[in-house]
Amino acid sequence: MSPSNHHVAHQLRLLIYYHLDCNLLRNALFFAGRLHAYEPRATEAAYLLALCHLRLGQLRAAYDSSKNPGSRGTHLGCSYVFAQACLGLERYGEGLAALEKSRSLWVSRNSWNKHTETRRQPLPDAAAVHCLQGKLSHAYGDTNRAIEFYAEALKLNSLMWDAFLGLCDLGVNVRIPNIFKITPTMMTAMDSGSGEETFAGVLEDSPPSDNFVNKQAHPPQVPGSNDPFSIATNRVNGDMRSNLTKSALYEKLNGSTITVTPIGAVTRMEIEGLDTPIGPNGGVIAPQDPWTEEWKPVRSFHEGTSAAEPPLAPARKTRTIAGLDMKFSIDAPPRMKASHIRIKSRVNEESEEMDGVASTISSFMTSSMTERKRTISGQIAQGVASSATSHQNLNINDPMAPQRRSVRLFNQIRPQSNKFSASTGSLGLKEGRDIKKAKPAGTRRAQLSTVGRVVSGNRKHIDPIDVDSKEVRYDVPNVPVPVPFNSKPAVSEKTKENESLQCLLELFTKLGTGYFALSHYQCEDALKIFNSITPSQRETAWVLAQMGRALYEQTSYAEAEKYFVRIKAMSPARLEDIEVYSTILWHLKSEVDLAFLAHEILDIDRLSPQAWCAVGNSFSLQRDHDQALKCFKRATQLDPKFAYAFTLQGHEHVANEEYDKAMAAYRNGIAAENRHYNAWYGLGRVYEKQGKYNMAEQHYRTAAGINPTNAVLVCCIGVVLEKMKDLKAALVQYGRACELAPKSALSRFKKARVLMALQQPDQALMELNVLKDIVPDEANVHFLLGRVYKILRQKGDAIKHFTTALTLDPKASHYIKEVMEQMEDEDDEDGPMAG
């Protein structure tokens, strides 16, 4: 009989998930195709097929496979994969519509803290869907909705890092401490305890196999724990079943209910002389210490109902085995058959076994008493067997019958060592098996009696009892089931989980604050925050890259290079932010290092846009602008959203004086990323070269609004204002630039020149003296100092600086000598007038 398609499809689903978890994507795709052939109308088959295509990077195939159920919103997985494919294919509207139609399927889902090493949640929750909606809206150009979606994702899951980066890239002002905290949904997930591990390999949203447990040839071995109900192996109905630490999951897999009852707590008995209790199935059970060993619970599986409690054991007889464990030379009690220790599941069989146990122990006690009864002189008593048998039967039939004096005395003496267990090890157990005395929870009470009496009147001293020893007597508690002793560790584990989560939130708060400051170009604050992170987290590629970018934005190229060198040594194949590193080397004029970096990155990944940007920067530094343009165009072909490559194209067009092409390249960069201030700066530069100063000022101010801490942008605004003859406004901008970058030589030089134009030579002299210390070998600075001293009529200092400028720049000797001659002519004119 051939199996049904349903069972075949179930096996295929298991294979698909197996290969997906093993990252064998082509195998998973092959099995997904077989599953879709068996169930062409099943939405889950379409979802798995589309998921395999998506993970393989086949966006169009994923789009087609998930379009029918995904666009209608009938299956959450299909809608999510469809929206991800739409994001890559730039069909943003379709993706947003599909997610909105499936809102009822994901709006109340919360999968936080439910993913472990052994459990997966294939379908997304509300936070993940909101994050994807934010990406689609951001790419679609709907900034307001993108901000709303990102905010909703962070409200549900504060660790949704992608949503936080999206808000920062949009330039939104957020309060970081209000983001990285435990949200109510996260707290609910933690309180529900849904993050505990369950059976290995089980998918939450995938139905398990019917015979999943029974088909395991080698069941997983779960290490023993302090849980008194945790066992290594159970024998139930003749089948060996592996221990399932979570009975609820076992019930879910097998459709049965588990009743766990510790044998030592089935009945509450007065243990008079025999410390090893009689088991419910006719065997002698060895209850183990719940503080040190594992309990042996009996599990009964009944379909749909709870298992019945095992019947109560018969009342213990008041007559006991006198002299046992007193080292009398008596024969060992008869060994019971091993079949008596087998635990059976049916209740009526257990009752029959109880009767057998009672009769067996009764005969055993009679024979033992018959052999041990002696007179005072030590001779065996005559006719004791019959009397003992009749008296024993009397006591069995009548529990209230009086006891012999010897028995009462023996009942007062409790065995205090493991010798008793060793002597009774043959009662229905295999040879060599250790039986340990049960230690139920209760008040500890040490037996202080050290002298034991026997029937013959002889005395034998028993070893004294150490009160602090473990071998002490415990009163049997009234509760039938002992309290689990892992309750206190569970509380501590939850506390540790909360503390670790709080530690992570503090770390992410620092990382988020640093990234937020850097996204708003507050570079000094970002550097301080990143430096405050622990060394183990600070010495990572991502943090070092952010610090290098911050120094790059501050035009500290030499310091920024050091960070990227450390990143290359730490992670040689890392491509993220490598275009910034290549630009730093371009500014430092390091042709050899830049060329080596370009070849190295190109060998790592020829299809990465960062590699082609590095190659283009290398050609640009060598003044080969045409080759540089080809490389930058290749980068934009590989990633049409790579704004920095468009900006570098515009710079090369400006170098070739192709202003129209440069403006087109800069506008493409702005379209790719609206907050890319370099493209706004490029547009302003083109307008400035074309003499359109009003347009240039407008674009420079837009760039400065995005990056208000960049001294170069502020200085460019001052240059345009100076060209527009608005010297006072230009002086204000130059002053701001000097405050932002005190070591900026260009800003201070232009400020000094405007001060001279405004007839303020004293202030200009102060600025130039500071500038002289910053760039002592700059000819223009010395020439301007000579002119200031000339205005101040300090001829000696003027000639000194003119001579220094002439030495530093011999090419400008004609102009410098002309100014010096004019100064001498003025002196000659002033001489007769003075006379």
XYZ file of C-alpha atoms in Angstrom, residues 46-710:
665
model
C 4.855 27.934 -2.107
C 6.382 29.612 0.940
C 9.214 27.081 1.245
C 9.954 27.260 -2.478
C 10.048 31.077 -2.420
C 12.177 31.070 0.734
C 14.806 28.872 -0.929
C 14.893 31.149 -3.966
C 15.246 34.208 -1.746
C 18.149 32.792 0.246
C 19.910 31.872 -2.980
C 19.587 35.495 -4.122
C 17.117 34.637 -6.880
C 14.811 37.570 -6.247
C 12.702 37.272 -9.371
C 12.050 33.570 -8.770
C 11.132 34.269 -5.136
C 8.792 37.027 -6.301
C 7.020 34.723 -8.760
C 6.793 31.769 -6.353
C 5.221 33.775 -3.544
C 3.145 36.235 -5.559
C -0.173 34.392 -5.575
C -0.589 33.764 -1.816
C 1.731 36.564 -0.750
C 0.070 39.419 -2.604
C -3.333 38.341 -1.258
C -2.090 38.079 2.313
C -3.313 34.511 2.886
C -0.003 33.181 4.234
C 2.336 35.195 6.445
C 5.502 33.517 5.222
C 4.617 34.097 1.587
C 3.768 37.757 2.214
C 7.040 38.319 4.064
C 9.182 36.665 1.378
C 7.229 38.484 -1.322
C 7.867 41.830 0.372
C 11.585 41.076 0.712
C 11.760 40.223 -2.975
C 9.932 43.456 -3.782
C 12.500 45.399 -1.765
C 15.315 43.980 -3.884
C 13.399 44.407 -7.139
C 12.443 48.022 -6.282
C 8.722 47.230 -6.301
C 8.162 48.887 -2.979
C 4.454 49.564 -3.307
C 3.600 45.906 -3.952
C 5.588 44.815 -0.926
C 3.867 47.304 1.360
C 0.436 46.267 0.070
C 1.147 42.570 0.670
C 2.264 43.139 4.258
C -0.757 45.288 4.950
C -3.151 42.617 3.656
C -1.607 40.007 5.935
C -1.755 42.263 9.012
C -4.170 39.981 10.853
C -1.626 37.155 10.659
C 1.299 39.014 12.248
C -0.028 41.941 14.264
C -0.211 39.922 17.517
C 2.844 37.703 16.988
C 5.792 38.024 19.332
C 8.731 35.676 18.803
C 11.203 37.422 21.060
C 13.168 35.060 23.310
C 11.753 32.013 21.503
C 14.749 31.252 19.283
C 17.342 28.890 20.734
C 19.978 26.498 19.464
C 17.359 23.782 19.212
C 14.192 25.676 18.304
C 13.274 27.993 15.444
C 10.456 30.371 14.563
C 10.288 30.318 10.751
C 7.626 32.993 10.468
C 8.307 36.630 11.412
C 6.680 38.478 14.266
C 5.226 41.990 14.342
C 8.538 43.710 15.079
C 10.251 42.106 12.073
C 7.365 42.999 9.763
C 7.357 46.615 10.958
C 11.086 46.828 10.297
C 10.603 45.533 6.746
C 7.781 48.018 6.231
C 10.128 50.788 7.332
C 12.741 49.729 4.785
C 10.175 49.603 1.999
C 8.783 53.027 2.908
C 12.276 54.515 3.186
C 13.201 53.211 -0.263
C 9.833 54.349 -1.614
C 10.557 57.891 -0.441
C 7.838 58.021 2.208
C 10.033 59.208 5.068
C 7.233 59.870 7.545
C 5.761 56.383 7.287
C 9.239 54.858 7.424
C 9.857 56.637 10.729
C 6.523 55.387 12.062
C 7.264 51.789 11.109
C 10.763 51.874 12.573
C 9.401 53.345 15.801
C 6.737 50.642 16.040
C 9.357 47.947 15.567
C 11.470 49.380 18.386
C 8.456 49.642 20.666
C 7.881 45.921 20.292
C 11.509 44.854 20.326
C 14.083 47.366 21.532
C 16.878 45.160 20.164
C 15.723 45.597 16.559
C 19.058 47.165 15.574
C 18.154 47.543 11.895
C 15.198 49.771 12.778
C 17.407 51.930 14.977
C 19.978 52.359 12.201
C 17.164 53.312 9.842
C 16.024 56.094 12.176
C 19.585 57.371 12.517
C 20.157 57.340 8.757
C 16.970 59.344 8.298
C 18.323 61.985 10.667
C 15.560 61.583 13.233
C 16.177 63.021 16.691
C 15.609 60.194 19.139
C 16.210 59.708 22.844
C 18.462 56.706 23.088
C 17.674 55.756 26.740
C 13.979 55.538 25.846
C 14.734 53.029 23.087
C 17.092 50.468 24.602
C 15.006 49.248 27.497
C 12.870 46.194 28.207
C 9.554 46.691 26.446
C 6.238 45.307 27.788
C 6.126 42.657 25.071
C 9.631 41.529 25.946
C 8.696 41.377 29.618
C 5.635 39.294 28.774
C 7.755 36.854 26.787
C 10.225 36.561 29.664
C 7.519 36.015 32.284
C 5.839 33.338 30.218
C 9.071 31.380 30.140
C 8.731 30.739 26.444
C 12.443 30.958 25.927
C 13.161 27.569 27.506
C 14.663 24.960 25.291
C 12.519 22.121 24.076
C 13.128 18.957 22.175
C 15.968 19.319 19.688
C 15.069 20.018 16.129
C 11.407 20.850 16.672
C 10.052 23.769 14.690
C 7.389 25.766 16.498
C 5.281 26.277 13.418
C 5.908 22.883 11.870
C 3.856 19.849 12.944
C 6.091 17.118 14.348
C 6.162 13.649 12.946
C 3.703 11.199 14.472
C 6.377 8.668 15.275
C 9.128 11.174 15.886
C 10.150 9.845 19.291
C 9.698 6.167 18.566
C 11.839 6.313 15.443
C 14.916 7.631 17.223
C 17.495 4.884 17.064
C 19.694 6.683 19.556
C 17.633 8.955 21.786
C 19.473 11.998 23.056
C 20.964 11.638 26.497
C 19.878 14.485 28.708
C 22.260 15.031 31.613
C 20.829 14.633 35.062
C 19.773 17.704 36.923
C 18.747 18.538 40.441
C 15.132 18.158 39.495
C 13.821 15.183 41.522
C 11.517 14.316 38.620
C 14.308 14.196 36.067
C 15.424 10.700 35.106
C 17.836 9.280 32.605
C 15.603 6.485 31.296
C 12.106 5.240 32.012
C 10.636 1.904 31.301
C 6.976 2.378 30.416
C 4.834 -0.493 29.181
C 7.944 -2.409 28.285
C 9.363 0.397 26.052
C 12.515 2.352 26.798
C 11.887 6.084 26.341
C 14.369 8.834 26.576
C 13.995 11.401 29.271
C 11.980 14.441 28.232
C 12.729 17.297 30.559
C 9.636 19.126 29.360
C 6.640 16.851 29.721
C 4.333 19.328 27.951
C 6.299 18.979 24.713
C 6.236 15.182 25.033
C 2.483 15.301 25.409
C 2.269 17.495 22.319
C 4.386 15.069 20.287
C 2.670 11.866 21.414
C -0.867 13.031 22.142
C -0.749 11.677 25.705
C -0.692 12.942 29.224
C 2.135 12.224 31.618
C 1.602 11.622 35.295
C 4.805 11.708 37.291
C 4.581 10.211 40.785
C 7.632 9.536 42.936
C 7.417 6.013 44.281
C 8.607 7.023 47.690
C 5.548 9.256 48.036
C 2.780 6.939 46.850
C 1.712 6.161 50.397
C 2.641 7.486 53.771
C 3.767 4.500 55.831
C 5.143 4.044 59.286
C 8.421 2.313 58.668
C 8.915 0.190 61.721
C 11.762 -2.164 61.120
C 12.334 -2.513 57.398
C 13.587 0.691 55.778
C 13.226 -0.578 52.227
C 9.568 -0.108 51.197
C 7.598 -2.612 49.258
C 6.930 -1.509 45.671
C 3.466 -1.448 44.191
C 4.306 -4.151 41.665
C 5.618 -6.786 43.985
C 9.264 -5.815 44.016
C 11.457 -4.160 46.561
C 11.914 -0.565 45.402
C 15.019 1.392 46.238
C 13.967 4.989 46.793
C 16.930 7.250 46.268
C 17.882 10.386 48.065
C 16.230 13.318 46.233
C 19.022 15.614 47.420
C 21.783 13.533 45.869
C 20.371 11.072 43.360
C 17.638 11.014 40.731
C 14.168 9.828 41.549
C 12.590 6.991 39.603
C 9.084 8.154 38.716
C 6.467 5.920 37.188
C 4.950 7.401 34.027
C 1.632 6.191 32.690
C 0.496 7.158 29.227
C -3.234 7.137 28.552
C -4.637 8.718 25.466
C -6.347 11.980 26.255
C -6.731 11.435 30.034
C -4.529 11.584 33.068
C -3.040 8.356 34.315
C -4.619 6.814 37.378
C -2.730 6.911 40.629
C -1.158 3.542 41.546
C -3.068 1.740 44.355
C -1.969 2.294 47.899
C 0.422 -0.265 49.280
C -0.967 -2.507 52.071
C -0.373 -1.383 55.620
C 2.978 -2.413 56.951
C 2.920 -5.213 59.530
C 3.960 -4.357 63.036
C 5.999 -7.512 63.298
C 9.534 -7.046 61.997
C 12.548 -9.193 61.327
C 14.332 -9.288 64.612
C 18.090 -9.311 64.611
C 18.542 -8.262 61.014
C 21.586 -6.022 60.540
C 22.913 -7.165 63.928
C 25.417 -9.514 62.339
C 23.831 -12.718 63.664
C 24.876 -15.849 61.906
C 21.658 -16.442 60.087
C 20.975 -17.499 56.589
C 20.269 -14.871 53.988
C 16.607 -14.407 53.236
C 15.361 -16.131 50.114
C 15.857 -14.194 46.892
C 12.768 -13.257 45.011
C 12.529 -13.614 41.280
C 13.667 -10.692 39.177
C 10.332 -10.562 37.441
C 8.830 -9.129 40.613
C 10.609 -5.765 40.103
C 9.161 -5.136 36.703
C 6.813 -2.179 36.799
C 3.541 -2.749 35.097
C 1.147 -0.152 33.884
C -2.187 -1.723 34.587
C -3.730 -1.060 37.947
C -5.340 -4.460 38.509
C -2.044 -6.246 37.908
C -0.431 -4.022 40.497
C -3.046 -5.034 43.088
C -2.448 -8.723 42.453
C 1.265 -8.231 42.838
C 0.668 -6.518 46.184
C -1.016 -9.642 47.540
C 1.877 -11.760 46.361
C 4.350 -9.542 48.114
C 2.466 -9.724 51.411
C 2.375 -13.521 51.373
C 6.025 -13.788 50.402
C 7.220 -11.524 53.196
C 4.926 -13.295 55.694
C 6.458 -16.684 54.926
C 9.939 -15.199 54.977
C 9.411 -13.665 58.445
C 7.978 -16.940 59.802
C 10.914 -19.036 58.626
C 13.452 -16.532 59.914
C 11.868 -16.334 63.349
C 11.695 -20.108 63.533
C 15.409 -20.479 62.898
C 16.502 -17.700 65.213
C 14.373 -18.548 68.303
C 16.702 -19.967 70.959
C 16.593 -20.463 74.679
C 18.678 -18.591 77.243
C 21.297 -21.329 77.103
C 21.571 -20.946 73.343
C 19.673 -24.104 72.308
C 17.055 -24.037 69.618
C 13.611 -23.867 71.110
C 11.371 -26.860 70.532
C 8.009 -26.396 68.874
C 8.656 -22.855 68.023
C 7.866 -23.177 64.366
C 4.235 -23.910 64.827
C 3.706 -21.321 67.511
C 5.600 -18.713 65.606
C 3.599 -19.434 62.508
C 0.325 -19.193 64.299
C 1.355 -16.063 66.141
C 2.506 -14.480 62.935
C -0.781 -15.279 61.240
C -2.580 -13.825 64.211
C -0.690 -10.587 63.854
C -1.354 -10.474 60.161
C -5.017 -10.983 60.572
C -5.287 -8.692 63.577
C -3.137 -5.566 63.384
C -4.056 -4.676 66.961
C -2.684 -7.922 68.422
C -0.015 -7.465 71.104
C 3.614 -7.687 70.076
C 6.318 -9.748 71.640
C 8.666 -7.910 73.952
C 11.640 -8.704 71.701
C 9.912 -7.208 68.724
C 8.999 -4.041 70.612
C 12.598 -3.634 71.692
C 13.817 -4.175 68.160
C 11.397 -1.608 66.829
C 13.007 0.981 69.057
C 16.375 0.387 67.432
C 16.565 1.791 63.905
C 19.377 0.683 61.620
C 21.713 3.631 61.155
C 24.119 2.433 58.529
C 24.095 1.127 55.004
C 24.855 -2.376 56.230
C 21.133 -3.000 56.501
C 20.654 -2.131 52.874
C 23.475 -4.393 51.889
C 22.043 -7.289 53.895
C 18.641 -6.938 52.274
C 19.943 -6.476 48.776
C 18.752 -9.877 47.734
C 15.079 -9.143 48.256
C 13.958 -9.285 44.662
C 17.014 -7.411 43.302
C 20.013 -8.466 41.307
C 23.282 -9.160 43.039
C 25.541 -6.208 43.567
C 22.779 -3.596 43.345
C 23.029 -0.946 46.051
C 19.907 0.064 47.882
C 20.088 3.441 49.554
C 17.837 4.536 52.340
C 15.132 6.997 51.384
C 15.535 10.441 52.825
C 12.232 12.258 52.448
C 12.109 15.893 53.403
C 11.282 16.428 57.051
C 12.677 17.227 60.437
C 15.998 15.544 61.010
C 16.157 13.582 64.252
C 19.142 11.506 65.235
C 18.644 8.279 67.151
C 20.700 8.516 70.326
C 20.315 4.876 71.329
C 23.612 2.997 71.009
C 22.689 -0.382 72.535
C 20.557 -2.931 70.731
C 18.779 -5.833 72.385
C 18.187 -9.234 70.831
C 15.823 -12.017 71.756
C 18.427 -14.063 73.593
C 19.301 -11.205 75.937
C 22.780 -10.664 74.547
C 23.903 -7.076 74.127
C 25.721 -5.674 71.167
C 27.025 -2.129 70.894
C 26.198 -0.183 67.770
C 28.527 2.455 66.399
C 27.743 5.891 67.803
C 25.852 8.267 65.538
C 27.320 11.551 64.404
C 24.581 14.136 64.603
C 26.053 16.081 61.687
C 26.316 12.996 59.522
C 24.024 12.339 56.580
C 22.973 8.969 58.008
C 20.225 10.288 60.262
C 16.555 9.505 60.552
C 13.949 11.623 58.837
C 10.315 11.852 59.641
C 8.094 10.993 56.717
C 6.363 14.179 55.524
C 2.642 14.455 55.196
C 2.766 15.832 51.662
C 2.546 13.111 49.013
C 4.953 14.720 46.544
C 8.123 16.500 47.651
C 8.628 20.126 46.630
C 11.010 20.421 43.650
C 14.404 21.450 44.871
C 15.288 23.373 41.708
C 12.902 26.236 42.504
C 15.604 28.390 44.033
C 18.076 27.840 41.134
C 15.253 28.694 38.718
C 14.757 32.038 40.429
C 18.447 32.737 40.288
C 18.556 31.773 36.613
C 15.754 34.226 35.853
C 17.595 36.893 37.791
C 20.755 36.187 35.844
C 18.788 36.348 32.610
C 17.412 39.762 33.529
C 20.849 40.990 34.557
C 22.452 39.772 31.333
C 19.701 41.382 29.275
C 20.152 44.632 31.169
C 23.913 44.452 30.524
C 23.276 44.027 26.809
C 20.852 46.929 26.798
C 23.476 49.134 28.449
C 26.022 48.109 25.831
C 23.595 48.778 22.988
C 22.719 52.118 24.555
C 26.357 53.170 24.307
C 26.758 51.815 20.791
C 23.488 53.405 19.712
C 24.368 56.749 21.280
C 27.720 56.738 19.511
C 26.198 55.847 16.168
C 23.453 58.433 16.617
C 26.051 61.115 17.348
C 28.072 60.098 14.311
C 24.987 60.076 12.059
C 24.415 63.678 13.147
C 28.133 64.377 12.616
C 28.815 65.118 16.273
C 32.196 63.513 15.892
C 33.753 64.550 19.196
C 30.834 63.148 21.167
C 30.886 59.955 19.145
C 34.589 59.434 19.834
C 34.111 59.962 23.564
C 31.248 57.472 23.702
C 33.050 54.813 21.709
C 36.143 55.217 23.880
C 34.019 54.611 26.987
C 33.058 51.129 25.801
C 34.830 48.152 27.334
C 38.043 47.185 25.496
C 36.665 43.825 24.400
C 33.821 45.549 22.545
C 35.826 48.578 21.462
C 38.500 46.475 19.763
C 36.079 45.171 17.156
C 35.937 46.013 13.477
C 32.561 47.750 13.616
C 33.438 50.090 16.503
C 36.884 50.893 15.094
C 35.296 51.698 11.739
C 32.909 54.165 13.365
C 35.798 55.834 15.176
C 37.784 56.018 11.934
C 34.816 57.610 10.158
C 34.479 60.170 12.937
C 38.122 61.180 12.534
C 37.688 61.281 8.768
C 34.782 63.686 9.120
C 37.035 65.853 11.295
C 39.629 65.809 8.459
C 42.098 64.070 10.818
C 43.213 61.777 8.037
C 46.430 60.543 9.606
C 44.666 59.479 12.812
C 41.817 57.905 10.876
C 44.272 55.855 8.837
C 45.595 54.208 12.008
C 42.160 52.859 12.851
C 41.600 51.402 9.396
C 45.034 49.787 9.460
C 43.998 48.021 12.669
C 40.754 46.945 11.026
C 42.621 45.445 8.057
C 44.911 43.524 10.408
C 41.940 42.303 12.435
C 39.570 41.504 9.554
C 41.389 41.471 6.191
C 38.310 40.536 4.147
C 36.029 43.235 5.577
C 34.687 45.448 2.776
C 32.356 47.720 4.706
C 33.631 51.343 4.905
C 36.616 50.477 2.697
C 35.664 53.334 0.352
C 36.249 55.742 3.256
C 39.687 54.227 3.831
C 40.588 54.662 0.168
C 39.497 58.311 0.298
C 41.660 58.848 3.394
C 44.671 57.483 1.505
C 43.771 59.771 -1.412
C 43.869 62.814 0.868
C 47.181 61.642 2.348
C 48.593 61.235 -1.186
C 49.666 57.643 -0.418
C 49.800 56.307 -3.948
C 51.550 53.025 -3.123
C 49.274 52.153 -0.196
C 46.181 53.076 -2.170
C 47.219 50.996 -5.179
C 47.970 47.986 -2.945
C 44.607 48.367 -1.192
C 42.788 48.503 -4.541
C 44.410 45.278 -5.786
C 43.811 43.533 -2.470
C 40.107 44.401 -2.290
C 39.592 43.550 -5.935
C 41.009 40.075 -5.325
C 38.669 39.567 -2.379
C 35.465 40.491 -4.208
C 35.420 41.830 -7.740
C 31.648 42.378 -7.560
C 31.696 44.724 -4.591
C 31.185 48.455 -5.259
C 33.687 49.300 -2.515
C 36.459 47.565 -4.436
C 35.815 49.604 -7.590
C 35.713 52.812 -5.561
C 39.171 51.996 -4.212
C 40.451 51.332 -7.733
C 38.905 54.589 -8.981
C 40.503 56.591 -6.181
C 43.861 55.090 -7.091
C 43.492 56.225 -10.719
C 42.268 59.646 -9.566
C 45.361 60.137 -7.425
C 47.454 59.396 -10.497
C 45.532 62.082 -12.446
C 43.965 59.459 -14.725
C 40.441 60.805 -14.483
C 38.971 58.845 -17.396
C 39.946 55.481 -15.899
C 38.696 56.642 -12.523
C 35.322 57.497 -14.063
C 35.025 53.998 -15.553
C 35.677 52.431 -12.150
C 33.139 54.642 -10.397
C 30.509 53.895 -13.031
C 31.135 50.195 -12.530
C 30.518 50.642 -8.805
C 27.149 52.297 -9.449
C 26.201 49.507 -11.842
C 26.815 46.969 -9.090
C 24.861 48.977 -6.522
C 22.549 51.699 -7.851
C 21.959 52.888 -4.261
C 25.652 53.496 -3.570
C 25.524 57.291 -3.266
C 29.229 57.819 -2.586
C 30.199 56.328 -5.970
C 27.968 58.898 -7.741
C 29.651 61.661 -5.765
C 33.121 60.454 -6.773
C 31.939 60.435 -10.393
C 30.937 64.077 -10.037
C 34.353 65.007 -8.617
C 36.083 63.476 -11.634
C 33.777 65.293 -14.032
C 34.610 68.561 -12.271
C 38.304 67.785 -12.669
C 37.659 67.344 -16.408
C 35.566 70.538 -16.383
C 32.483 68.606 -17.475
C 30.081 70.498 -15.257
C 26.819 69.253 -16.747
C 27.815 65.619 -16.277
C 29.061 66.444 -12.816
C 25.704 67.940 -11.831
C 23.893 64.853 -13.160
C 26.163 62.580 -11.112
C 25.662 64.626 -7.936
C 21.891 64.591 -8.399
C 21.932 60.807 -8.788
C 23.795 60.607 -5.498
C 21.172 62.770 -3.771
C 18.428 60.570 -5.221
C 20.139 57.500 -3.786
C 20.605 59.091 -0.360
C 18.987 62.409 0.449
C 21.271 63.098 3.446
C 24.498 62.546 1.498
C 25.986 65.965 2.121
C 28.968 65.360 -0.211
C 26.647 65.473 -3.221
C 25.090 68.741 -2.029
C 28.586 70.142 -1.590
C 29.469 69.025 -5.140
C 26.472 70.845 -6.588
C 27.448 74.009 -4.742
C 30.976 73.721 -6.040
C 29.763 73.438 -9.641
C 27.517 76.503 -9.246
C 30.420 78.402 -7.725
C 32.657 77.601 -10.693
C 29.884 78.733 -13.006
C 29.649 82.040 -11.151
C 26.155 81.327 -9.778
C 26.996 82.340 -6.232
C 23.435 82.500 -4.963
C 22.788 78.901 -6.038
C 26.154 77.864 -4.684
C 25.393 79.427 -1.293
C 22.030 77.671 -1.177
C 23.520 74.222 -1.805
C 26.429 74.845 0.570
C 23.975 75.776 3.304
C 21.950 72.614 2.624
C 25.090 70.526 3.012
C 26.021 72.402 6.187
C 22.539 71.800 7.554
C 23.113 68.068 7.225
C 26.627 68.240 8.622
C 26.820 71.377 10.767
C 30.171 70.452 12.300
C 32.107 70.377 9.026
